[in-house]
Coordinates of C-alpha atoms in Angstrom, one line a residue:
X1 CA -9.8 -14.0 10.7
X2 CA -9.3 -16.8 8.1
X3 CA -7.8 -19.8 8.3
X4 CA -4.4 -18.7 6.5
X5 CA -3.7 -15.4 8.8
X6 CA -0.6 -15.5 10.4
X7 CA 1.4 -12.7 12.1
X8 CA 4.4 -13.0 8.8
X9 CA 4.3 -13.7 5.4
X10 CA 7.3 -14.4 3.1
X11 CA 6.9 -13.9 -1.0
X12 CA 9.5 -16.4 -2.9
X13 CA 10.9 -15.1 -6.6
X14 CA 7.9 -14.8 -9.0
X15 CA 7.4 -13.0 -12.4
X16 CA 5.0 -10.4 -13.1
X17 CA 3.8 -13.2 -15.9
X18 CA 3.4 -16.1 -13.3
X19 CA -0.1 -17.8 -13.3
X20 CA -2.3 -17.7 -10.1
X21 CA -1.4 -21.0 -9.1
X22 CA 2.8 -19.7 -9.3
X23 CA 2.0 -16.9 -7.5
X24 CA -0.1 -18.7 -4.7
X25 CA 2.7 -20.8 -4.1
X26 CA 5.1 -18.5 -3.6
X27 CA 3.3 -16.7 -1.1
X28 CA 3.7 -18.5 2.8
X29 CA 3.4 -18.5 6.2
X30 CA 6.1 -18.2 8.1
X31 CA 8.2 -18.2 11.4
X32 CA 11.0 -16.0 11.0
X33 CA 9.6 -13.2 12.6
X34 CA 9.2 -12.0 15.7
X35 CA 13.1 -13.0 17.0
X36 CA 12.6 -15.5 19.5
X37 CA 12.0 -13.6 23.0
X38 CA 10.1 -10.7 21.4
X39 CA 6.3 -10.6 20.6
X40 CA 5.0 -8.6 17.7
X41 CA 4.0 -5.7 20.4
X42 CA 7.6 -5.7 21.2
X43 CA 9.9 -6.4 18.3
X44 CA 11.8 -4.2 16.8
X45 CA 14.1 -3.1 13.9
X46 CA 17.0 -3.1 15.5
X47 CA 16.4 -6.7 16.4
X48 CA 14.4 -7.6 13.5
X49 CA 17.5 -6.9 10.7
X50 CA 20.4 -8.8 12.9
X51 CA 18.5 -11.9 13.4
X52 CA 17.6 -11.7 9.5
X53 CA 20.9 -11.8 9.0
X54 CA 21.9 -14.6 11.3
X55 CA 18.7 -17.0 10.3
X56 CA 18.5 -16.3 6.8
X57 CA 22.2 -15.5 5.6
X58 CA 21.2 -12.1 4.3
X59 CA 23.9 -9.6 4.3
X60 CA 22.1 -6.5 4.0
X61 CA 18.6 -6.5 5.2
X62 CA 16.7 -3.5 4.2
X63 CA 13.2 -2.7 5.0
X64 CA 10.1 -0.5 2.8
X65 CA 6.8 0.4 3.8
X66 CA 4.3 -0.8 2.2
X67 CA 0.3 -0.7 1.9
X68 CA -1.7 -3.8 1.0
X69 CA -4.4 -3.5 -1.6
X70 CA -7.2 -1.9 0.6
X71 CA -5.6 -0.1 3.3
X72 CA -6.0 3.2 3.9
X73 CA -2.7 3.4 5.7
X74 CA 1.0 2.5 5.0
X75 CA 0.0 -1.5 7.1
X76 CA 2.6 -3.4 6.1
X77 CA 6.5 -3.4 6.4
X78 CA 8.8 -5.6 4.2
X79 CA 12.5 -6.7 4.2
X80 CA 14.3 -7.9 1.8
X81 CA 18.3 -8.7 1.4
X82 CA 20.1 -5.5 0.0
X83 CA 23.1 -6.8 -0.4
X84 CA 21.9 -10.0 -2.4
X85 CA 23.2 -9.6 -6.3
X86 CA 22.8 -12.7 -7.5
X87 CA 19.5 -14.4 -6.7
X88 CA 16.6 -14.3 -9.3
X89 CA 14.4 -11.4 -9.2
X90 CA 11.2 -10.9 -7.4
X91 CA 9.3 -9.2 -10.2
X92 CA 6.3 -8.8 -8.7
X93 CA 7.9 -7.7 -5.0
X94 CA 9.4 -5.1 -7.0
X95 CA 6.5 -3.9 -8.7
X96 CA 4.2 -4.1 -5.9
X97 CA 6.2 -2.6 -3.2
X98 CA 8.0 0.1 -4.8
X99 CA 6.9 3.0 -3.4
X100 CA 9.2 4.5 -0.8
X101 CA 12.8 5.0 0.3
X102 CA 14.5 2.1 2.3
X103 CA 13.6 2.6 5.9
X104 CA 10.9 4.2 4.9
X105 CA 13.1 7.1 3.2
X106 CA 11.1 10.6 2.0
X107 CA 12.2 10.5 -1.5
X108 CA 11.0 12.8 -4.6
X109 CA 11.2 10.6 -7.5
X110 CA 11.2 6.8 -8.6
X111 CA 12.8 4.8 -5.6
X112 CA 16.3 3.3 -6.7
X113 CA 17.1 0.8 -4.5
X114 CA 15.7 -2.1 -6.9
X115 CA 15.3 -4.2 -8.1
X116 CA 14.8 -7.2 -5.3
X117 CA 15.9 -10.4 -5.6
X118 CA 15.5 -13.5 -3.3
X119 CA 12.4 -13.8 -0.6
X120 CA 11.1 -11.1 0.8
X121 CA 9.4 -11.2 4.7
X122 CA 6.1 -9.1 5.5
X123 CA 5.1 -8.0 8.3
X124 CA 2.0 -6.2 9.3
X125 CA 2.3 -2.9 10.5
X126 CA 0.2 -1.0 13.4
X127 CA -1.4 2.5 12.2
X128 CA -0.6 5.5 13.7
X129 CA -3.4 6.5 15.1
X130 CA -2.8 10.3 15.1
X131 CA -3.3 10.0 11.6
X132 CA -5.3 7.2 11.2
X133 CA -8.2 7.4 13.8
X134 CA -11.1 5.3 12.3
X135 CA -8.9 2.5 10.7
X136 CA -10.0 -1.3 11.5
X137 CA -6.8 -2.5 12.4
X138 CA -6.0 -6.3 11.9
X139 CA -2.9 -7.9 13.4
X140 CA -3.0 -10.6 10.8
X141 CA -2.2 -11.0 7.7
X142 CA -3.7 -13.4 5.1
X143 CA -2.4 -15.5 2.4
X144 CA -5.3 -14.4 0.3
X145 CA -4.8 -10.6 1.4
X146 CA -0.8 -11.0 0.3
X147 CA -2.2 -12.6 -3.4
X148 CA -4.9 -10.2 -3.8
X149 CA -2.4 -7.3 -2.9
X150 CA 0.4 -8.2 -5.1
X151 CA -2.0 -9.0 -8.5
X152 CA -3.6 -5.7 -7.8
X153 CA -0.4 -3.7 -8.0
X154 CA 0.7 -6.2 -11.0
X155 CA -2.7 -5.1 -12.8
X156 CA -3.0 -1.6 -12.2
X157 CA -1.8 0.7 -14.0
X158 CA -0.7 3.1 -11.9
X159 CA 2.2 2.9 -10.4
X160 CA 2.7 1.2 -6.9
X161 CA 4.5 4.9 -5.9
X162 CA 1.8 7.0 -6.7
X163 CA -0.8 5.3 -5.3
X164 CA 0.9 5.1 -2.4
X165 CA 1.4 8.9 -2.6
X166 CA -2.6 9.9 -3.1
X167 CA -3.2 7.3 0.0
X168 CA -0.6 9.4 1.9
X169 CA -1.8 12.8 1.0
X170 CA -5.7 11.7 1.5
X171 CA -4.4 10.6 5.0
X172 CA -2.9 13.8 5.7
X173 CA -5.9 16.0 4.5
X174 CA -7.2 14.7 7.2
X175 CA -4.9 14.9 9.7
X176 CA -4.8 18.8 8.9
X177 CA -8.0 19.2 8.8
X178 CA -9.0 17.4 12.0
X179 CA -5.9 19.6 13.7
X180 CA -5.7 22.9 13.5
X181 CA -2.9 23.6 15.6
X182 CA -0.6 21.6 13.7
X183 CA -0.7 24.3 10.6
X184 CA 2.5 25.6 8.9
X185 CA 3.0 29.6 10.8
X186 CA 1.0 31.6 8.9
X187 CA -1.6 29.2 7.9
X188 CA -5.0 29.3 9.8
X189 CA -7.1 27.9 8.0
X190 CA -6.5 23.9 6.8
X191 CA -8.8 24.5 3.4
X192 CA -6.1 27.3 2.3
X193 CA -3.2 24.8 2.2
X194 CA -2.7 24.0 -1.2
X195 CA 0.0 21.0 -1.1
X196 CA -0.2 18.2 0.9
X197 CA 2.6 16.1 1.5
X198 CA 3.3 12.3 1.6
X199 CA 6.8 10.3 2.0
X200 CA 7.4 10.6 -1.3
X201 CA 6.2 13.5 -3.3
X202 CA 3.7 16.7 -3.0
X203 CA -0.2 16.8 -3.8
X204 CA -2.2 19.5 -4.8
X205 CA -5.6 20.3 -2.6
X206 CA -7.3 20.3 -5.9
X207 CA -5.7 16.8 -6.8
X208 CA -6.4 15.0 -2.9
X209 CA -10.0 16.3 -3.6
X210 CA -10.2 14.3 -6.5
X211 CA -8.8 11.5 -4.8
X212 CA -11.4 11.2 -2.7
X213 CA -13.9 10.9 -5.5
X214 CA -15.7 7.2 -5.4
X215 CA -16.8 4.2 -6.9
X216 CA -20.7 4.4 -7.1
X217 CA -20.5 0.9 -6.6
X218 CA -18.6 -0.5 -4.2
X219 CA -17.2 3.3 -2.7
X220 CA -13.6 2.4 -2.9
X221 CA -11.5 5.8 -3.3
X222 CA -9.7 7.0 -6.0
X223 CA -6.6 7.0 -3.9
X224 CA -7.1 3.3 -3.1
X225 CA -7.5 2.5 -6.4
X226 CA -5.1 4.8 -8.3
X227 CA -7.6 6.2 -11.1
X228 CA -11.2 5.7 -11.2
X229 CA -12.9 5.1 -14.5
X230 CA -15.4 7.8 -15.5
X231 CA -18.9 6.5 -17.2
X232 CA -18.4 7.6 -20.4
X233 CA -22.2 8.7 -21.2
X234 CA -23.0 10.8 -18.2
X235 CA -19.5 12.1 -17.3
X236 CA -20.2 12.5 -14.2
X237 CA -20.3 9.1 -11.8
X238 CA -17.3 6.6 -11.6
X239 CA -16.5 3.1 -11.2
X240 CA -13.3 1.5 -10.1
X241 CA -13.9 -1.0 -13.6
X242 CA -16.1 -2.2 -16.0
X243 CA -16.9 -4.9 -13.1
X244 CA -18.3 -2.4 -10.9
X245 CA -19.8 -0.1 -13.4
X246 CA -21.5 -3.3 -14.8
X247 CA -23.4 -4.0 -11.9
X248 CA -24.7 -0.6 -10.9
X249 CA -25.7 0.0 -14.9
X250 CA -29.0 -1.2 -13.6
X251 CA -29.7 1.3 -11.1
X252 CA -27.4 4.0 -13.2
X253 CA -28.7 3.6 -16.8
X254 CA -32.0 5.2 -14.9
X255 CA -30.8 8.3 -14.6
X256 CA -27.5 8.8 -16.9
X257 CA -29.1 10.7 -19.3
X258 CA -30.3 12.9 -17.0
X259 CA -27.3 13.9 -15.3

């Protein structure tokens, strides 16, 4: 745990364009949640959105899932004020958290609730461990964690959605595989289901395969990245960016012609 985790986080307006030091001071700790009389084990939605409204003046508080920049499951939850037309808009919010319905919605295409304006609030989220048996789970979140999060949706360039999607879909895969007896009727056997499906959208098997393909580097999935770059020479070994491929070229270059 570092110094700067806390149990909430709230993201003031910032532009995609803001520098680091914009961006890092828009980012907080912060009090408003839990309600007073509830404990993160205990809160709530139900209490969480009326006592946004009555502490913060928001008049329509709506909440997303969200994943942070590493996580393997959907670990964070955020709220914003629906209803709020007029504040300035939270660029990089929007561009980093776009990726499901509000509530948490199953949606087939581009969410349209956007964009958000005013602060947003963060909260982390515990897995479901049905689905998620082997994740580290941290109650805390981190200031750093938040900035590293949002300027690794900003730079990628895929979209917050389908990233979100692939880490769904790899997360199911596993589920199915791991439990037989939860198979659409007819279907015995998990490696002959051919679509996997997420909140928001379908995956092929062939396409959560490739998902799983990873950095030779640091071994960071496809699905947590969005798309891996293949090494152009040996077409077969990838690396999440030059960065990565960089430092393995000295171990790689002895054997990329070869492959």
């Amino acid at each position: 745990m570092t110094d700067d985790s806390c149990h909430c986080i709230t993201i003031a307006p910032i532009n995609v364009s803001d520098s680091e030091e914009r961006i890092r001071s828009a980012i907080t700790s912060s009090t408003v949640l839990p309600p007073p009389g509830y404990t993160f084990q205990s809160t709530t939605e139900d209490v969480e959105i009326p006592h946004l409204s009555s502490v913060l003046g928001w008049s329509n508080p709506q909440g997303l899932f969200g994943y942070t920049k590493d996580s393997e499951y959907k670990d964070i939850y955020i709220y914003f004020d629906y209803g709020d037309k007029t504040s300035p808009v939270n660029e990089l919010a929007t561009k980093s958290f776009e990726m499901y319905g509000l509530g948490g919605a199953m949606i087939t295409g581009p969410p349209t609730w956007g964009p958000i304006r005013g602060t947003v609030v963060v909260m982390r989220l515990r897995p479901d461990w049905k689905f998620s048996p082997h994740v580290q789970y941290n109650p805390m979140l981190s200031l750093e964690e938040m900035y590293q999060t949002l300027t690794f949706f900003r730079d990628s360039p895929t979209r917050a959605q389908k990233i979100a999607i692939k880490r769904d879909s790899v997360r199911c895969q596993a589920y199915m595989n791991n439990n037989s007896s939860s198979m659409p009727p007819g279907v015995t056997n998990p490696s002959s289901y051919t679509h996997y499906m997420g909140p928001n959208g379908l995956r092929t098997s062939a396409q959560v395969k490739n998902d799983q393909d990873k950095c030779k580097h640091c071994g960071k999935m496809q699905a947590l990245i969005g798309r891996l770059k293949q090494c152009q020479r040996c077409k077969v070994t990838f690396y999440c960016d030059k960065e990565c491929q960089k430092k393995d070229w000295k171990k790689h270059k002895k054997i990329c012609k070869s492959l």
